[in-house]
Amino acid sequence: MASGYRVPLHRETGRGAWDSIRAFVFGLYLCSTTDGEGDLLSATGMQTLTEAKIAELLGVSLYTEQQHEHIHGLTIGQVGGPGWELVQLLKTLLDETGKVLVDGGYPNLGSFVAEALKEGARAANEKGDPEIAADVVLERVRWCQFNHRRQSVLCRILIRLKFPSLCAPSLASKI
């Protein structure tokens, strides 16, 4: 996610794509509350995030500055540029992910993952094969209509951050 924005992210934030997205997700977690602004990682919270809040958490600008064509010394700020493009991608990703979770009856991504992990554990116990648990979790992600590549990437990022034990070397290629 955001690998095409590596250079602009380094220029604006001093971090690369992976580290910027990780910091963004961590910022979502830190800014989430049960009152006031709300839980930004909830299904509805993902849908209510504004472009300004996303830009703030990423540490990027939504504007580019250009010299005025006719007035020397006058700089005009216009919406656009790589920071704005990345914010638009993340806004779409969060809106779509929140919608899928709401439509599926999940209050947040964590409840979806927890249910998938329980299903995986049941399948592993029934079949006697612990490797099946990861397959069930991944199939559950696919089943829940995370059919856009961007959403799959967000799921993988959040799963890796929230459940690092799922990312053992033998499972890393699957997640």
PDB file of C-alpha atoms in Angstrom:
ATOM      1  CA  MET A   1       0.000   0.000   0.000  1.00  0.00           C
ATOM      2  CA  ALA A   2       1.326   3.391  -1.024  1.00  0.00           C
ATOM      3  CA  SER A   3       4.568   2.057  -2.497  1.00  0.00           C
ATOM      4  CA  GLY A   4       4.073   4.380  -5.466  1.00  0.00           C
ATOM      5  CA  TYR A   5       4.206   7.291  -3.026  1.00  0.00           C
ATOM      6  CA  ARG A   6       7.524   6.297  -1.448  1.00  0.00           C
ATOM      7  CA  VAL A   7       9.485   9.329  -2.686  1.00  0.00           C
ATOM      8  CA  PRO A   8       6.831  11.960  -1.833  1.00  0.00           C
ATOM      9  CA  LEU A   9       6.318  10.340   1.594  1.00  0.00           C
ATOM     10  CA  HIS A  10      10.063  10.441   2.293  1.00  0.00           C
ATOM     11  CA  ARG A  11      10.132  14.086   1.204  1.00  0.00           C
ATOM     12  CA  GLU A  12       7.166  15.125   3.381  1.00  0.00           C
ATOM     13  CA  THR A  13       7.408  12.821   6.393  1.00  0.00           C
ATOM     14  CA  GLY A  14      10.880  11.292   6.364  1.00  0.00           C
ATOM     15  CA  ARG A  15       9.290   7.823   6.302  1.00  0.00           C
ATOM     16  CA  GLY A  16       8.751   5.333   3.515  1.00  0.00           C
ATOM     17  CA  ALA A  17       5.472   3.823   2.402  1.00  0.00           C
ATOM     18  CA  TRP A  18       5.305   0.914   4.870  1.00  0.00           C
ATOM     19  CA  ASP A  19       6.361   3.005   7.845  1.00  0.00           C
ATOM     20  CA  SER A  20       3.942   5.802   6.892  1.00  0.00           C
ATOM     21  CA  ILE A  21       0.983   3.422   6.664  1.00  0.00           C
ATOM     22  CA  ARG A  22       1.993   1.758   9.923  1.00  0.00           C
ATOM     23  CA  ALA A  23       2.223   5.164  11.612  1.00  0.00           C
ATOM     24  CA  PHE A  24      -1.167   6.085  10.122  1.00  0.00           C
ATOM     25  CA  VAL A  25      -2.843   2.954  11.547  1.00  0.00           C
ATOM     26  CA  PHE A  26      -1.149   3.556  14.904  1.00  0.00           C
ATOM     27  CA  GLY A  27      -2.398   7.162  14.795  1.00  0.00           C
ATOM     28  CA  LEU A  28      -5.932   5.909  14.126  1.00  0.00           C
ATOM     29  CA  TYR A  29      -5.628   3.720  17.196  1.00  0.00           C
ATOM     30  CA  LEU A  30      -4.239   6.489  19.401  1.00  0.00           C
ATOM     31  CA  CYS A  31      -6.865   9.028  18.282  1.00  0.00           C
ATOM     32  CA  SER A  32      -9.752   6.645  18.819  1.00  0.00           C
ATOM     33  CA  THR A  33     -11.942   7.254  21.836  1.00  0.00           C
ATOM     34  CA  THR A  34     -15.215   5.919  23.100  1.00  0.00           C
ATOM     35  CA  ASP A  35     -16.599   9.427  23.380  1.00  0.00           C
ATOM     36  CA  GLY A  36     -16.255  12.638  21.411  1.00  0.00           C
ATOM     37  CA  GLU A  37     -14.598  11.910  18.083  1.00  0.00           C
ATOM     38  CA  GLY A  38     -15.307   8.185  18.314  1.00  0.00           C
ATOM     39  CA  ASP A  39     -13.536   4.996  17.474  1.00  0.00           C
ATOM     40  CA  LEU A  40     -11.743   5.638  14.192  1.00  0.00           C
ATOM     41  CA  LEU A  41     -11.071   1.928  13.738  1.00  0.00           C
ATOM     42  CA  SER A  42     -14.742   0.994  14.055  1.00  0.00           C
ATOM     43  CA  ALA A  43     -16.712   0.212  10.916  1.00  0.00           C
ATOM     44  CA  THR A  44     -18.603   3.500  11.149  1.00  0.00           C
ATOM     45  CA  GLY A  45     -15.489   5.396  12.265  1.00  0.00           C
ATOM     46  CA  MET A  46     -13.666   4.317   9.114  1.00  0.00           C
ATOM     47  CA  GLN A  47     -16.496   5.775   7.057  1.00  0.00           C
ATOM     48  CA  THR A  48     -16.548   9.093   8.920  1.00  0.00           C
ATOM     49  CA  LEU A  49     -12.865   9.948   8.600  1.00  0.00           C
ATOM     50  CA  THR A  50     -12.316  13.162   6.688  1.00  0.00           C
ATOM     51  CA  GLU A  51      -9.557  13.848   4.197  1.00  0.00           C
ATOM     52  CA  ALA A  52      -8.151  16.448   6.595  1.00  0.00           C
ATOM     53  CA  LYS A  53      -7.903  13.919   9.448  1.00  0.00           C
ATOM     54  CA  ILE A  54      -6.281  11.329   7.190  1.00  0.00           C
ATOM     55  CA  ALA A  55      -3.748  13.909   5.970  1.00  0.00           C
ATOM     56  CA  GLU A  56      -3.060  14.972   9.551  1.00  0.00           C
ATOM     57  CA  LEU A  57      -2.425  11.392  10.690  1.00  0.00           C
ATOM     58  CA  LEU A  58      -0.228  10.684   7.662  1.00  0.00           C
ATOM     59  CA  GLY A  59       1.637  13.955   8.051  1.00  0.00           C
ATOM     60  CA  VAL A  60       1.152  14.955   4.414  1.00  0.00           C
ATOM     61  CA  SER A  61      -0.106  18.111   2.763  1.00  0.00           C
ATOM     62  CA  LEU A  62      -3.251  18.206   0.667  1.00  0.00           C
ATOM     63  CA  TYR A  63      -1.970  21.252  -1.207  1.00  0.00           C
ATOM     64  CA  THR A  64       0.723  22.099  -3.694  1.00  0.00           C
ATOM     65  CA  GLU A  65       2.163  25.579  -3.935  1.00  0.00           C
ATOM     66  CA  GLN A  66       2.769  27.255  -7.276  1.00  0.00           C
ATOM     67  CA  GLN A  67       4.011  30.675  -8.255  1.00  0.00           C
ATOM     68  CA  HIS A  68       1.311  32.911  -9.727  1.00  0.00           C
ATOM     69  CA  GLU A  69       1.655  33.241 -13.490  1.00  0.00           C
ATOM     70  CA  HIS A  70       1.501  37.016 -13.610  1.00  0.00           C
ATOM     71  CA  ILE A  71       2.276  38.309 -10.117  1.00  0.00           C
ATOM     72  CA  HIS A  72       5.895  37.829  -9.118  1.00  0.00           C
ATOM     73  CA  GLY A  73       6.317  36.736  -5.486  1.00  0.00           C
ATOM     74  CA  LEU A  74       2.758  35.474  -5.057  1.00  0.00           C
ATOM     75  CA  THR A  75       2.396  31.784  -4.249  1.00  0.00           C
ATOM     76  CA  ILE A  76      -0.941  30.042  -4.652  1.00  0.00           C
ATOM     77  CA  GLY A  77      -1.899  26.874  -2.817  1.00  0.00           C
ATOM     78  CA  GLN A  78      -4.046  24.426  -4.740  1.00  0.00           C
ATOM     79  CA  VAL A  79      -5.566  21.121  -3.688  1.00  0.00           C
ATOM     80  CA  GLY A  80      -3.637  18.307  -5.329  1.00  0.00           C
ATOM     81  CA  GLY A  81      -0.317  16.576  -5.489  1.00  0.00           C
ATOM     82  CA  PRO A  82       0.884  13.192  -4.261  1.00  0.00           C
ATOM     83  CA  GLY A  83      -0.257  13.734  -0.664  1.00  0.00           C
ATOM     84  CA  TRP A  84      -3.782  14.514  -1.820  1.00  0.00           C
ATOM     85  CA  GLU A  85      -3.797  11.472  -4.134  1.00  0.00           C
ATOM     86  CA  LEU A  86      -2.718   9.130  -1.333  1.00  0.00           C
ATOM     87  CA  VAL A  87      -5.299  10.604   1.040  1.00  0.00           C
ATOM     88  CA  GLN A  88      -8.000  10.004  -1.597  1.00  0.00           C
ATOM     89  CA  LEU A  89      -6.904   6.368  -1.951  1.00  0.00           C
ATOM     90  CA  LEU A  90      -6.980   5.846   1.818  1.00  0.00           C
ATOM     91  CA  LYS A  91     -10.354   7.606   2.123  1.00  0.00           C
ATOM     92  CA  THR A  92     -11.831   5.273  -0.507  1.00  0.00           C
ATOM     93  CA  LEU A  93     -10.223   2.251   1.146  1.00  0.00           C
ATOM     94  CA  LEU A  94     -11.572   3.139   4.587  1.00  0.00           C
ATOM     95  CA  ASP A  95     -15.051   3.984   3.265  1.00  0.00           C
ATOM     96  CA  GLU A  96     -15.306   0.686   1.376  1.00  0.00           C
ATOM     97  CA  THR A  97     -13.896  -1.387   4.241  1.00  0.00           C
ATOM     98  CA  GLY A  98     -16.259   0.266   6.723  1.00  0.00           C
ATOM     99  CA  LYS A  99     -19.198  -0.380   4.420  1.00  0.00           C
ATOM    100  CA  VAL A 100     -18.316  -4.063   4.024  1.00  0.00           C
ATOM    101  CA  LEU A 101     -18.004  -4.436   7.805  1.00  0.00           C
ATOM    102  CA  VAL A 102     -21.292  -2.607   8.491  1.00  0.00           C
ATOM    103  CA  ASP A 103     -23.067  -4.655   5.812  1.00  0.00           C
ATOM    104  CA  GLY A 104     -21.655  -7.831   7.384  1.00  0.00           C
ATOM    105  CA  GLY A 105     -22.864  -6.801  10.842  1.00  0.00           C
ATOM    106  CA  TYR A 106     -19.397  -6.274  12.321  1.00  0.00           C
ATOM    107  CA  PRO A 107     -18.773  -3.272  14.585  1.00  0.00           C
ATOM    108  CA  ASN A 108     -15.070  -3.230  13.677  1.00  0.00           C
ATOM    109  CA  LEU A 109     -12.357  -5.133  11.864  1.00  0.00           C
ATOM    110  CA  GLY A 110     -11.232  -6.711  15.129  1.00  0.00           C
ATOM    111  CA  SER A 111     -14.572  -8.465  15.652  1.00  0.00           C
ATOM    112  CA  PHE A 112     -14.417  -9.769  12.100  1.00  0.00           C
ATOM    113  CA  VAL A 113     -10.872 -11.091  12.622  1.00  0.00           C
ATOM    114  CA  ALA A 114     -11.793 -12.572  16.028  1.00  0.00           C
ATOM    115  CA  GLU A 115     -14.726 -14.451  14.483  1.00  0.00           C
ATOM    116  CA  ALA A 116     -12.494 -15.676  11.665  1.00  0.00           C
ATOM    117  CA  LEU A 117      -9.873 -16.853  14.195  1.00  0.00           C
ATOM    118  CA  LYS A 118     -12.524 -18.768  16.143  1.00  0.00           C
ATOM    119  CA  GLU A 119     -13.702 -20.430  12.938  1.00  0.00           C
ATOM    120  CA  GLY A 120     -10.088 -21.274  12.126  1.00  0.00           C
ATOM    121  CA  ALA A 121      -9.514 -22.783  15.564  1.00  0.00           C
ATOM    122  CA  ARG A 122     -12.666 -24.901  15.234  1.00  0.00           C
ATOM    123  CA  ALA A 123     -11.584 -26.135  11.811  1.00  0.00           C
ATOM    124  CA  ALA A 124      -8.080 -26.917  13.081  1.00  0.00           C
ATOM    125  CA  ASN A 125      -9.518 -28.913  15.996  1.00  0.00           C
ATOM    126  CA  GLU A 126     -11.929 -30.812  13.748  1.00  0.00           C
ATOM    127  CA  LYS A 127      -9.290 -31.678  11.148  1.00  0.00           C
ATOM    128  CA  GLY A 128      -6.389 -32.044  13.588  1.00  0.00           C
ATOM    129  CA  ASP A 129      -4.218 -29.768  11.434  1.00  0.00           C
ATOM    130  CA  PRO A 130      -3.161 -26.394  12.917  1.00  0.00           C
ATOM    131  CA  GLU A 131      -2.153 -25.083   9.455  1.00  0.00           C
ATOM    132  CA  ILE A 132      -5.839 -25.086   8.457  1.00  0.00           C
ATOM    133  CA  ALA A 133      -6.555 -22.252  10.902  1.00  0.00           C
ATOM    134  CA  ALA A 134      -4.656 -19.714   8.787  1.00  0.00           C
ATOM    135  CA  ASP A 135      -6.359 -20.968   5.622  1.00  0.00           C
ATOM    136  CA  VAL A 136      -9.787 -20.520   7.205  1.00  0.00           C
ATOM    137  CA  VAL A 137      -8.939 -16.993   8.370  1.00  0.00           C
ATOM    138  CA  LEU A 138      -7.737 -16.023   4.894  1.00  0.00           C
ATOM    139  CA  GLU A 139     -10.762 -17.583   3.210  1.00  0.00           C
ATOM    140  CA  ARG A 140     -13.008 -15.699   5.633  1.00  0.00           C
ATOM    141  CA  VAL A 141     -11.346 -12.460   4.562  1.00  0.00           C
ATOM    142  CA  ARG A 142     -11.972 -13.339   0.923  1.00  0.00           C
ATOM    143  CA  TRP A 143     -15.521 -14.503   1.657  1.00  0.00           C
ATOM    144  CA  CYS A 144     -16.417 -11.239   3.356  1.00  0.00           C
ATOM    145  CA  GLN A 145     -16.134  -9.500  -0.018  1.00  0.00           C
ATOM    146  CA  PHE A 146     -12.802  -7.836   0.573  1.00  0.00           C
ATOM    147  CA  ASN A 147     -12.558  -8.118  -3.162  1.00  0.00           C
ATOM    148  CA  HIS A 148     -10.616  -4.967  -3.869  1.00  0.00           C
ATOM    149  CA  ARG A 149      -6.860  -5.380  -3.680  1.00  0.00           C
ATOM    150  CA  ARG A 150      -6.611  -2.222  -1.553  1.00  0.00           C
ATOM    151  CA  GLN A 151      -8.896  -3.744   1.069  1.00  0.00           C
ATOM    152  CA  SER A 152      -6.920  -6.979   1.142  1.00  0.00           C
ATOM    153  CA  VAL A 153      -3.776  -4.957   1.768  1.00  0.00           C
ATOM    154  CA  LEU A 154      -5.415  -3.064   4.660  1.00  0.00           C
ATOM    155  CA  CYS A 155      -6.588  -6.345   6.158  1.00  0.00           C
ATOM    156  CA  ARG A 156      -3.089  -7.793   5.924  1.00  0.00           C
ATOM    157  CA  ILE A 157      -1.562  -4.684   7.493  1.00  0.00           C
ATOM    158  CA  LEU A 158      -4.085  -4.639  10.344  1.00  0.00           C
ATOM    159  CA  ILE A 159      -3.813  -8.399  10.885  1.00  0.00           C
ATOM    160  CA  ARG A 160      -0.010  -8.164  11.018  1.00  0.00           C
ATOM    161  CA  LEU A 161      -0.173  -5.274  13.483  1.00  0.00           C
ATOM    162  CA  LYS A 162      -2.938  -6.726  15.649  1.00  0.00           C
ATOM    163  CA  PHE A 163      -2.067 -10.440  15.406  1.00  0.00           C
ATOM    164  CA  PRO A 164       1.686 -10.804  14.797  1.00  0.00           C
ATOM    165  CA  SER A 165       1.574 -14.494  15.773  1.00  0.00           C
ATOM    166  CA  LEU A 166      -0.388 -15.123  12.568  1.00  0.00           C
ATOM    167  CA  CYS A 167       2.622 -13.879  10.662  1.00  0.00           C
ATOM    168  CA  ALA A 168       4.992 -16.690  11.546  1.00  0.00           C
ATOM    169  CA  PRO A 169       7.446 -17.342   8.689  1.00  0.00           C
ATOM    170  CA  SER A 170       5.415 -20.355   7.486  1.00  0.00           C
ATOM    171  CA  LEU A 171       2.276 -18.195   7.281  1.00  0.00           C
ATOM    172  CA  ALA A 172       3.836 -14.945   6.089  1.00  0.00           C
ATOM    173  CA  SER A 173       3.460 -15.834   2.435  1.00  0.00           C
ATOM    174  CA  LYS A 174      -0.266 -16.496   2.929  1.00  0.00           C
ATOM    175  CA  ILE A 175      -1.002 -13.227   4.729  1.00  0.00           C
TER     176      ILE A 175
END
